[in-house]
PDB file of C-alpha atoms in Angstrom:
ATOM      1  CA  MET Z 459      -0.908  28.667  10.595  1.00  0.00           C
ATOM      2  CA  LEU Z 460      -2.023  25.186   9.538  1.00  0.00           C
ATOM      3  CA  VAL Z 461      -5.213  26.711   8.127  1.00  0.00           C
ATOM      4  CA  LEU Z 462      -3.190  28.978   5.853  1.00  0.00           C
ATOM      5  CA  LEU Z 463      -1.017  26.077   4.689  1.00  0.00           C
ATOM      6  CA  HIS Z 464      -4.088  23.983   3.859  1.00  0.00           C
ATOM      7  CA  LEU Z 465      -5.769  26.883   2.062  1.00  0.00           C
ATOM      8  CA  PHE Z 466      -2.594  27.642   0.068  1.00  0.00           C
ATOM      9  CA  ALA Z 467      -2.254  23.965  -0.944  1.00  0.00           C
ATOM     10  CA  LEU Z 468      -5.925  23.884  -1.907  1.00  0.00           C
ATOM     11  CA  LEU Z 469      -5.555  27.014  -4.029  1.00  0.00           C
ATOM     12  CA  LEU Z 470      -2.514  25.577  -5.828  1.00  0.00           C
ATOM     13  CA  LEU Z 471      -4.324  22.298  -6.501  1.00  0.00           C
ATOM     14  CA  VAL Z 472      -7.393  24.027  -7.901  1.00  0.00           C
ATOM     15  CA  LEU Z 473      -5.259  26.271 -10.107  1.00  0.00           C
ATOM     16  CA  LEU Z 474      -3.161  23.335 -11.357  1.00  0.00           C
ATOM     17  CA  GLY Z 475      -6.223  21.208 -12.109  1.00  0.00           C
ATOM     18  CA  PHE Z 476      -7.921  24.100 -13.900  1.00  0.00           C
ATOM     19  CA  TYR Z 477      -4.777  24.915 -15.914  1.00  0.00           C
ATOM     20  CA  ILE Z 478      -4.284  21.317 -17.034  1.00  0.00           C
ATOM     21  CA  PHE Z 479      -7.939  20.817 -17.875  1.00  0.00           C
ATOM     22  CA  VAL Z 480      -8.394  24.008 -19.919  1.00  0.00           C
ATOM     23  CA  ALA Z 481      -5.149  23.384 -21.815  1.00  0.00           C
ATOM     24  CA  ASP Z 482      -6.958  20.586 -23.676  1.00  0.00           C
ATOM     25  CA  PRO Z 483     -10.404  19.740 -22.248  1.00  0.00           C
ATOM     26  CA  ARG Z 484     -11.022  16.984 -24.815  1.00  0.00           C
ATOM     27  CA  SER Z 485      -7.859  15.076 -23.940  1.00  0.00           C
ATOM     28  CA  ARG Z 486      -8.547  12.019 -21.783  1.00  0.00           C
ATOM     29  CA  ALA Z 487      -5.144  12.422 -20.145  1.00  0.00           C
ATOM     30  CA  HIS Z 488      -5.969  16.005 -19.171  1.00  0.00           C
ATOM     31  CA  GLN Z 489      -9.388  14.963 -17.904  1.00  0.00           C
ATOM     32  CA  THR Z 490      -8.039  12.155 -15.726  1.00  0.00           C
ATOM     33  CA  PHE Z 491      -5.162  14.292 -14.431  1.00  0.00           C
ATOM     34  CA  ALA Z 492      -7.717  16.976 -13.493  1.00  0.00           C
ATOM     35  CA  ALA Z 493      -9.791  14.282 -11.744  1.00  0.00           C
ATOM     36  CA  PHE Z 494      -6.703  13.187  -9.793  1.00  0.00           C
ATOM     37  CA  ILE Z 495      -6.060  16.806  -8.786  1.00  0.00           C
ATOM     38  CA  ALA Z 496      -9.726  17.124  -7.757  1.00  0.00           C
ATOM     39  CA  PHE Z 497      -9.292  14.132  -5.428  1.00  0.00           C
ATOM     40  CA  LEU Z 498      -6.155  15.734  -3.981  1.00  0.00           C
ATOM     41  CA  ALA Z 499      -8.133  18.924  -3.406  1.00  0.00           C
ATOM     42  CA  LEU Z 500     -10.878  16.893  -1.719  1.00  0.00           C
ATOM     43  CA  TRP Z 501      -8.231  15.217   0.467  1.00  0.00           C
ATOM     44  CA  THR Z 502      -6.835  18.620   1.442  1.00  0.00           C
ATOM     45  CA  THR Z 503     -10.318  19.975   2.201  1.00  0.00           C
ATOM     46  CA  LYS Z 504     -11.076  16.943   4.375  1.00  0.00           C
ATOM     47  CA  ASP Z 505      -7.868  17.500   6.335  1.00  0.00           C
ATOM     48  CA  LEU Z 506      -8.483  21.230   6.541  1.00  0.00           C
ATOM     49  CA  ILE Z 507     -11.879  20.631   8.150  1.00  0.00           C
ATOM     50  CA  PHE Z 508     -10.707  17.886  10.501  1.00  0.00           C
ATOM     51  CA  TRP Z 509      -7.383  19.240  11.734  1.00  0.00           C
ATOM     52  CA  ASN Z 510      -8.417  22.891  11.978  1.00  0.00           C
ATOM     53  CA  PHE Z 511     -12.118  22.819  12.832  1.00  0.00           C
ATOM     54  CA  TYR Z 512     -12.578  19.567  14.753  1.00  0.00           C
ATOM     55  CA  ASP Z 513     -15.962  19.242  16.452  1.00  0.00           C
ATOM     56  CA  SER Z 514     -16.220  16.425  18.983  1.00  0.00           C
ATOM     57  CA  SER Z 515     -19.986  16.191  18.467  1.00  0.00           C
ATOM     58  CA  VAL Z 516     -19.415  15.119  14.855  1.00  0.00           C
ATOM     59  CA  GLY Z 517     -16.851  12.433  15.663  1.00  0.00           C
ATOM     60  CA  VAL Z 518     -13.839  11.093  13.832  1.00  0.00           C
ATOM     61  CA  ALA Z 519     -15.225   8.154  11.859  1.00  0.00           C
ATOM     62  CA  TRP Z 520     -16.251  10.310   8.867  1.00  0.00           C
ATOM     63  CA  TRP Z 521     -12.665  11.534   8.531  1.00  0.00           C
ATOM     64  CA  ALA Z 522     -11.187   8.017   8.658  1.00  0.00           C
ATOM     65  CA  ALA Z 523     -13.726   6.634   6.170  1.00  0.00           C
ATOM     66  CA  SER Z 524     -13.162   9.588   3.857  1.00  0.00           C
ATOM     67  CA  SER Z 525      -9.388   9.151   4.101  1.00  0.00           C
ATOM     68  CA  PHE Z 526      -9.550   5.505   3.080  1.00  0.00           C
ATOM     69  CA  THR Z 527     -12.012   6.205   0.268  1.00  0.00           C
ATOM     70  CA  ILE Z 528     -10.238   9.218  -1.221  1.00  0.00           C
ATOM     71  CA  ALA Z 529      -6.892   7.379  -1.100  1.00  0.00           C
ATOM     72  CA  LEU Z 530      -8.437   4.609  -3.183  1.00  0.00           C
ATOM     73  CA  LEU Z 531     -10.144   6.995  -5.612  1.00  0.00           C
ATOM     74  CA  MET Z 532      -6.827   8.767  -6.222  1.00  0.00           C
ATOM     75  CA  GLN Z 533      -5.283   5.442  -7.215  1.00  0.00           C
ATOM     76  CA  PHE Z 534      -8.207   4.739  -9.536  1.00  0.00           C
ATOM     77  CA  ALA Z 535      -7.559   8.089 -11.220  1.00  0.00           C
ATOM     78  CA  LEU Z 536      -3.870   7.148 -11.513  1.00  0.00           C
ATOM     79  CA  VAL Z 537      -4.705   3.861 -13.242  1.00  0.00           C
ATOM     80  CA  VAL Z 538      -7.125   5.505 -15.666  1.00  0.00           C
ATOM     81  CA  PHE Z 539      -4.469   8.132 -16.368  1.00  0.00           C
ATOM     82  CA  ALA Z 540      -1.924   5.367 -17.002  1.00  0.00           C
ATOM     83  CA  TRP Z 541      -4.296   3.706 -19.461  1.00  0.00           C
ATOM     84  CA  VAL Z 542      -4.986   6.854 -21.470  1.00  0.00           C
ATOM     85  CA  PHE Z 543      -1.639   8.698 -21.314  1.00  0.00           C
ATOM     86  CA  PRO Z 544       0.110   9.628 -23.608  1.00  0.00           C
ATOM     87  CA  GLU Z 545      -1.812   8.169 -26.548  1.00  0.00           C
ATOM     88  CA  ASN Z 546      -5.258   9.490 -25.490  1.00  0.00           C
ATOM     89  CA  ASN Z 547      -6.543   5.882 -25.524  1.00  0.00           C
ATOM     90  CA  ARG Z 548      -9.930   4.785 -24.296  1.00  0.00           C
ATOM     91  CA  THR Z 549     -10.231   3.231 -20.862  1.00  0.00           C
ATOM     92  CA  PRO Z 550     -10.468  -0.570 -21.135  1.00  0.00           C
ATOM     93  CA  ARG Z 551     -13.894  -0.987 -19.534  1.00  0.00           C
ATOM     94  CA  ARG Z 552     -13.710  -4.704 -18.810  1.00  0.00           C
ATOM     95  CA  ARG Z 553     -10.267  -4.387 -17.209  1.00  0.00           C
ATOM     96  CA  ALA Z 554     -11.450  -1.364 -15.217  1.00  0.00           C
ATOM     97  CA  ALA Z 555     -14.533  -3.225 -14.004  1.00  0.00           C
ATOM     98  CA  ILE Z 556     -12.419  -6.152 -12.813  1.00  0.00           C
ATOM     99  CA  LEU Z 557      -9.726  -4.003 -11.197  1.00  0.00           C
ATOM    100  CA  PHE Z 558     -12.135  -1.622  -9.473  1.00  0.00           C
ATOM    101  CA  ALA Z 559     -14.714  -4.247  -8.369  1.00  0.00           C
ATOM    102  CA  PRO Z 560     -13.313  -4.753  -4.829  1.00  0.00           C
ATOM    103  CA  ALA Z 561     -14.183  -1.110  -4.115  1.00  0.00           C
ATOM    104  CA  LEU Z 562     -17.866  -2.096  -4.190  1.00  0.00           C
ATOM    105  CA  VAL Z 563     -17.240  -3.934  -0.911  1.00  0.00           C
ATOM    106  CA  LEU Z 564     -14.352  -1.970   0.597  1.00  0.00           C
ATOM    107  CA  ILE Z 565     -15.788   1.562   0.368  1.00  0.00           C
ATOM    108  CA  PRO Z 566     -19.087   0.677   2.092  1.00  0.00           C
ATOM    109  CA  ALA Z 567     -17.046  -1.240   4.700  1.00  0.00           C
ATOM    110  CA  ALA Z 568     -15.135   1.973   5.420  1.00  0.00           C
ATOM    111  CA  PHE Z 569     -18.266   4.078   5.817  1.00  0.00           C
ATOM    112  CA  LEU Z 570     -19.952   1.419   7.961  1.00  0.00           C
ATOM    113  CA  GLY Z 571     -16.959   1.417  10.330  1.00  0.00           C
ATOM    114  CA  PHE Z 572     -15.734  -2.111   9.629  1.00  0.00           C
ATOM    115  CA  LEU Z 573     -12.133  -0.927   9.218  1.00  0.00           C
ATOM    116  CA  TRP Z 574     -11.560  -0.134  12.890  1.00  0.00           C
ATOM    117  CA  THR Z 575     -12.616  -1.410  16.296  1.00  0.00           C
ATOM    118  CA  GLY Z 576     -12.018   1.906  18.010  1.00  0.00           C
ATOM    119  CA  ILE Z 577     -11.251   5.440  16.932  1.00  0.00           C
ATOM    120  CA  ASP Z 578     -10.695   8.509  19.095  1.00  0.00           C
ATOM    121  CA  TYR Z 579      -9.275  12.007  18.797  1.00  0.00           C
ATOM    122  CA  THR Z 580      -8.240  13.591  22.075  1.00  0.00           C
ATOM    123  CA  ALA Z 581      -5.746  16.305  22.893  1.00  0.00           C
ATOM    124  CA  GLY Z 582      -4.564  16.560  19.285  1.00  0.00           C
ATOM    125  CA  SER Z 583      -3.830  12.831  19.014  1.00  0.00           C
ATOM    126  CA  LEU Z 584      -5.675  10.426  16.742  1.00  0.00           C
ATOM    127  CA  ASP Z 585      -5.907   6.859  18.039  1.00  0.00           C
ATOM    128  CA  ILE Z 586      -7.312   4.157  15.780  1.00  0.00           C
ATOM    129  CA  ALA Z 587      -7.388   0.387  16.230  1.00  0.00           C
ATOM    130  CA  LEU Z 588      -7.537  -1.145  12.757  1.00  0.00           C
ATOM    131  CA  THR Z 589      -9.169  -4.433  11.787  1.00  0.00           C
ATOM    132  CA  PRO Z 590      -7.767  -6.908   9.252  1.00  0.00           C
ATOM    133  CA  ILE Z 591     -10.196  -5.456   6.686  1.00  0.00           C
ATOM    134  CA  ALA Z 592      -8.384  -2.119   6.982  1.00  0.00           C
ATOM    135  CA  TYR Z 593      -5.076  -3.790   6.170  1.00  0.00           C
ATOM    136  CA  LEU Z 594      -6.727  -5.513   3.210  1.00  0.00           C
ATOM    137  CA  PHE Z 595      -8.034  -2.103   2.085  1.00  0.00           C
ATOM    138  CA  VAL Z 596      -4.541  -0.581   2.292  1.00  0.00           C
ATOM    139  CA  ALA Z 597      -3.020  -3.563   0.468  1.00  0.00           C
ATOM    140  CA  TYR Z 598      -5.588  -3.053  -2.300  1.00  0.00           C
ATOM    141  CA  VAL Z 599      -4.706   0.666  -2.501  1.00  0.00           C
ATOM    142  CA  TYR Z 600      -1.025  -0.275  -2.894  1.00  0.00           C
ATOM    143  CA  PHE Z 601      -1.884  -2.933  -5.484  1.00  0.00           C
ATOM    144  CA  VAL Z 602      -3.790  -0.407  -7.594  1.00  0.00           C
ATOM    145  CA  PHE Z 603      -0.929   2.102  -7.179  1.00  0.00           C
ATOM    146  CA  PHE Z 604       1.681  -0.420  -8.349  1.00  0.00           C
ATOM    147  CA  TYR Z 605      -0.554  -1.572 -11.196  1.00  0.00           C
ATOM    148  CA  GLY Z 606      -0.801   2.019 -12.458  1.00  0.00           C
ATOM    149  CA  ALA Z 607       2.957   2.444 -12.091  1.00  0.00           C
ATOM    150  CA  ALA Z 608       3.560  -0.805 -14.015  1.00  0.00           C
ATOM    151  CA  VAL Z 609       1.319   0.341 -16.871  1.00  0.00           C
ATOM    152  CA  LEU Z 610       3.217   3.627 -17.039  1.00  0.00           C
ATOM    153  CA  PHE Z 611       6.560   1.814 -16.888  1.00  0.00           C
ATOM    154  CA  GLY Z 612       5.542  -0.323 -19.856  1.00  0.00           C
ATOM    155  CA  LYS Z 613       4.700   2.830 -21.789  1.00  0.00           C
ATOM    156  CA  TYR Z 614       7.990   4.397 -20.731  1.00  0.00           C
ATOM    157  CA  ARG Z 615       9.885   1.426 -22.178  1.00  0.00           C
ATOM    158  CA  ARG Z 616       7.853   1.680 -25.397  1.00  0.00           C
ATOM    159  CA  TYR Z 617       8.479   5.416 -25.832  1.00  0.00           C
ATOM    160  CA  ARG Z 618      12.004   5.656 -24.425  1.00  0.00           C
ATOM    161  CA  GLY Z 619      14.046   8.289 -26.239  1.00  0.00           C
ATOM    162  CA  THR Z 620      11.007  10.327 -27.324  1.00  0.00           C
ATOM    163  CA  LEU Z 621       9.174  13.255 -25.759  1.00  0.00           C
ATOM    164  CA  ARG Z 622       6.420  10.882 -24.632  1.00  0.00           C
ATOM    165  CA  GLY Z 623       9.066   8.733 -22.975  1.00  0.00           C
ATOM    166  CA  GLN Z 624      10.513  11.731 -21.137  1.00  0.00           C
ATOM    167  CA  GLN Z 625       7.056  12.780 -19.932  1.00  0.00           C
ATOM    168  CA  THR Z 626       6.261   9.264 -18.779  1.00  0.00           C
ATOM    169  CA  GLY Z 627       9.650   9.010 -17.092  1.00  0.00           C
ATOM    170  CA  ALA Z 628       9.022  12.230 -15.170  1.00  0.00           C
ATOM    171  CA  ILE Z 629       5.668  10.873 -14.011  1.00  0.00           C
ATOM    172  CA  LEU Z 630       7.351   7.637 -12.906  1.00  0.00           C
ATOM    173  CA  TRP Z 631       9.899   9.620 -10.880  1.00  0.00           C
ATOM    174  CA  GLY Z 632       7.033  11.453  -9.205  1.00  0.00           C
ATOM    175  CA  LEU Z 633       5.249   8.169  -8.495  1.00  0.00           C
ATOM    176  CA  GLY Z 634       8.417   6.660  -7.058  1.00  0.00           C
ATOM    177  CA  ILE Z 635       9.014   9.569  -4.717  1.00  0.00           C
ATOM    178  CA  THR Z 636       5.327   9.654  -3.720  1.00  0.00           C
ATOM    179  CA  GLY Z 637       5.290   5.912  -3.093  1.00  0.00           C
ATOM    180  CA  LEU Z 638       8.417   6.165  -0.963  1.00  0.00           C
ATOM    181  CA  PHE Z 639       7.039   9.002   1.165  1.00  0.00           C
ATOM    182  CA  LYS Z 640       3.598   7.369   1.413  1.00  0.00           C
ATOM    183  CA  THR Z 641       5.118   4.122   2.633  1.00  0.00           C
ATOM    184  CA  ALA Z 642       7.433   5.890   5.092  1.00  0.00           C
ATOM    185  CA  ALA Z 643       4.477   7.865   6.497  1.00  0.00           C
ATOM    186  CA  ASN Z 644       2.347   4.714   6.817  1.00  0.00           C
ATOM    187  CA  ILE Z 645       5.130   2.927   8.690  1.00  0.00           C
ATOM    188  CA  ALA Z 646       6.075   5.881  10.919  1.00  0.00           C
ATOM    189  CA  PHE Z 647       2.548   6.874  11.863  1.00  0.00           C
TER     190      PHE Z 647
END
Protein backbone atom coordinates (compact mmCIF):
# COMPACT_ATOMS: atom_id res chain seq x y z
CA MET A 1 0.00 0.00 0.00
CA LEU A 2 2.88 2.36 0.79
CA VAL A 3 4.23 1.77 -2.72
CA LEU A 4 0.97 2.97 -4.25
CA LEU A 5 0.92 6.05 -2.02
CA HIS A 6 4.50 6.94 -3.01
CA LEU A 7 3.78 6.36 -6.70
CA PHE A 8 0.59 8.47 -6.53
CA ALA A 9 2.47 11.32 -4.79
CA LEU A 10 5.24 11.07 -7.36
CA LEU A 11 2.75 11.22 -10.23
CA LEU A 12 1.05 14.29 -8.74
CA LEU A 13 4.39 16.04 -8.24
CA VAL A 14 5.53 15.37 -11.79
CA LEU A 15 2.20 16.56 -13.20
CA LEU A 16 2.22 19.71 -11.04
CA GLY A 17 5.82 20.55 -11.96
CA PHE A 18 5.12 19.97 -15.65
CA TYR A 19 1.92 22.05 -15.54
CA ILE A 20 3.62 24.99 -13.83
CA PHE A 21 6.65 24.87 -16.08
CA VAL A 22 4.77 24.69 -19.40
CA ALA A 23 2.40 27.47 -18.33
CA ASP A 24 5.29 29.91 -18.80
CA PRO A 25 8.67 28.23 -19.40
CA ARG A 26 10.52 31.56 -19.65
CA SER A 27 9.36 32.77 -16.25
CA ARG A 28 12.06 32.46 -13.58
CA ALA A 29 9.37 31.92 -10.95
CA HIS A 30 7.93 29.01 -12.93
CA GLN A 31 11.39 27.57 -13.49
CA THR A 32 12.35 27.70 -9.82
CA PHE A 33 8.97 26.36 -8.69
CA ALA A 34 9.41 23.46 -11.14
CA ALA A 35 12.91 22.89 -9.71
CA PHE A 36 11.44 22.79 -6.19
CA ILE A 37 8.84 20.27 -7.35
CA ALA A 38 11.62 18.22 -8.99
CA PHE A 39 13.43 18.06 -5.63
CA LEU A 40 10.19 16.96 -3.96
CA ALA A 41 9.83 14.25 -6.59
CA LEU A 42 13.43 13.19 -5.95
CA TRP A 43 12.69 13.08 -2.21
CA THR A 44 9.63 10.91 -2.84
CA THR A 45 11.59 8.59 -5.14
CA LYS A 46 14.33 8.23 -2.51
CA ASP A 47 11.75 7.29 0.11
CA LEU A 48 9.95 4.98 -2.29
CA ILE A 49 13.16 3.04 -2.90
CA PHE A 50 14.25 2.94 0.74
CA TRP A 51 10.99 2.20 2.54
CA ASN A 52 9.57 -0.22 -0.03
CA PHE A 53 12.60 -1.93 -1.56
CA TYR A 54 15.21 -1.88 1.20
CA ASP A 55 18.25 -4.04 0.49
CA SER A 56 20.52 -4.65 3.48
CA SER A 57 23.52 -5.20 1.20
CA VAL A 58 23.28 -1.58 0.02
CA GLY A 59 23.05 -0.07 3.50
CA VAL A 60 21.30 2.96 4.90
CA ALA A 61 23.94 5.69 4.68
CA TRP A 62 23.02 6.65 1.09
CA TRP A 63 19.44 7.31 2.19
CA ALA A 64 20.48 9.49 5.15
CA ALA A 65 22.98 11.47 3.07
CA SER A 66 20.42 11.93 0.30
CA SER A 67 17.80 13.05 2.82
CA PHE A 68 20.04 15.74 4.25
CA THR A 69 21.16 16.91 0.81
CA ILE A 70 17.73 17.02 -0.82
CA ALA A 71 16.29 18.86 2.20
CA LEU A 72 18.93 21.54 1.72
CA LEU A 73 18.47 21.73 -2.05
CA MET A 74 14.72 22.24 -1.58
CA GLN A 75 15.45 25.23 0.64
CA PHE A 76 17.86 26.62 -1.95
CA ALA A 77 15.07 26.38 -4.53
CA LEU A 78 12.75 28.17 -2.09
CA VAL A 79 15.20 31.05 -1.65
CA VAL A 80 15.76 31.42 -5.39
CA PHE A 81 11.98 31.36 -5.85
CA ALA A 82 11.64 34.06 -3.18
CA TRP A 83 14.19 36.22 -4.98
CA VAL A 84 12.52 35.96 -8.39
CA PHE A 85 8.81 35.83 -7.49
CA PRO A 86 6.58 37.67 -8.40
CA GLU A 87 8.59 40.24 -10.35
CA ASN A 88 10.59 37.71 -12.44
CA ASN A 89 13.81 39.27 -11.07
CA ARG A 90 17.27 37.89 -11.61
CA THR A 91 18.91 35.88 -8.86
CA PRO A 92 21.40 38.03 -6.93
CA ARG A 93 24.52 35.99 -7.67
CA ARG A 94 26.77 37.43 -4.98
CA ARG A 95 24.11 36.97 -2.29
CA ALA A 96 23.41 33.44 -3.55
CA ALA A 97 27.11 32.57 -3.48
CA ILE A 98 27.43 33.77 0.11
CA LEU A 99 24.22 32.12 1.32
CA PHE A 100 24.84 28.79 -0.41
CA ALA A 101 28.61 28.55 0.32
CA PRO A 102 28.28 26.39 3.49
CA ALA A 103 26.80 23.65 1.29
CA LEU A 104 30.26 23.17 -0.25
CA VAL A 105 31.33 21.70 3.10
CA LEU A 106 28.07 20.29 4.46
CA ILE A 107 26.97 18.19 1.46
CA PRO A 108 30.30 16.33 1.14
CA ALA A 109 30.23 15.85 4.94
CA ALA A 110 26.86 14.13 4.56
CA PHE A 111 28.04 11.80 1.80
CA LEU A 112 31.27 11.00 3.67
CA GLY A 113 29.25 9.97 6.74
CA PHE A 114 30.38 12.74 9.07
CA LEU A 115 26.81 13.49 10.16
CA TRP A 116 26.34 10.30 12.18
CA THR A 117 28.39 7.94 14.33
CA GLY A 118 26.09 5.00 13.73
CA ILE A 119 23.18 4.21 11.47
CA ASP A 120 21.13 1.02 11.26
CA TYR A 121 17.83 -0.17 9.84
CA THR A 122 16.47 -3.33 11.42
CA ALA A 123 12.96 -4.70 11.72
CA GLY A 124 11.43 -1.61 10.12
CA SER A 125 13.12 0.79 12.54
CA LEU A 126 15.75 3.34 11.58
CA ASP A 127 18.30 4.12 14.29
CA ILE A 128 20.77 6.94 13.75
CA ALA A 129 23.21 8.55 16.17
CA LEU A 130 23.83 12.09 14.95
CA THR A 131 27.00 14.13 15.38
CA PRO A 132 27.12 17.87 16.12
CA ILE A 133 27.77 18.46 12.40
CA ALA A 134 24.34 16.98 11.65
CA TYR A 135 22.71 19.46 14.00
CA LEU A 136 24.67 22.26 12.34
CA PHE A 137 23.44 20.99 8.96
CA VAL A 138 19.81 21.02 10.15
CA ALA A 139 20.24 24.49 11.68
CA TYR A 140 21.56 25.70 8.31
CA VAL A 141 18.56 24.15 6.52
CA TYR A 142 16.23 26.02 8.90
CA PHE A 143 18.20 29.24 8.45
CA VAL A 144 17.85 29.05 4.67
CA PHE A 145 14.14 28.22 5.05
CA PHE A 146 13.52 31.23 7.30
CA TYR A 147 15.60 33.47 5.05
CA GLY A 148 13.41 32.52 2.08
CA ALA A 149 10.28 33.08 4.15
CA ALA A 150 11.57 36.51 5.25
CA VAL A 151 12.24 37.54 1.65
CA LEU A 152 8.71 36.48 0.70
CA PHE A 153 7.26 38.28 3.72
CA GLY A 154 8.99 41.49 2.66
CA LYS A 155 7.45 41.13 -0.79
CA TYR A 156 4.06 40.40 0.76
CA ARG A 157 4.24 43.67 2.71
CA ARG A 158 5.25 45.53 -0.47
CA TYR A 159 2.40 44.08 -2.55
CA ARG A 160 -0.31 43.85 0.11
CA GLY A 161 -3.75 44.49 -1.35
CA THR A 162 -2.79 43.41 -4.88
CA LEU A 163 -2.97 40.09 -6.69
CA ARG A 164 0.78 39.65 -6.19
CA GLY A 165 0.26 40.22 -2.48
CA GLN A 166 -2.48 37.58 -2.34
CA GLN A 167 -0.29 35.07 -4.18
CA THR A 168 2.65 35.78 -1.90
CA GLY A 169 0.39 35.54 1.14
CA ALA A 170 -0.86 32.12 0.04
CA ILE A 171 2.73 30.95 -0.37
CA LEU A 172 3.56 32.26 3.11
CA TRP A 173 0.62 30.32 4.57
CA GLY A 174 1.93 27.19 2.87
CA LEU A 175 5.43 27.84 4.21
CA GLY A 176 4.09 28.40 7.71
CA ILE A 177 2.13 25.17 7.72
CA THR A 178 5.06 23.27 6.19
CA GLY A 179 7.48 24.73 8.72
CA LEU A 180 5.17 23.79 11.58
CA PHE A 181 4.76 20.20 10.40
CA LYS A 182 8.47 19.87 9.56
CA THR A 183 9.46 21.05 13.03
CA ALA A 184 6.88 18.81 14.74
CA ALA A 185 8.14 15.80 12.75
CA ASN A 186 11.78 16.59 13.59
CA ILE A 187 10.96 16.84 17.29
CA ALA A 188 8.69 13.77 17.40
CA PHE A 189 10.93 11.48 15.40
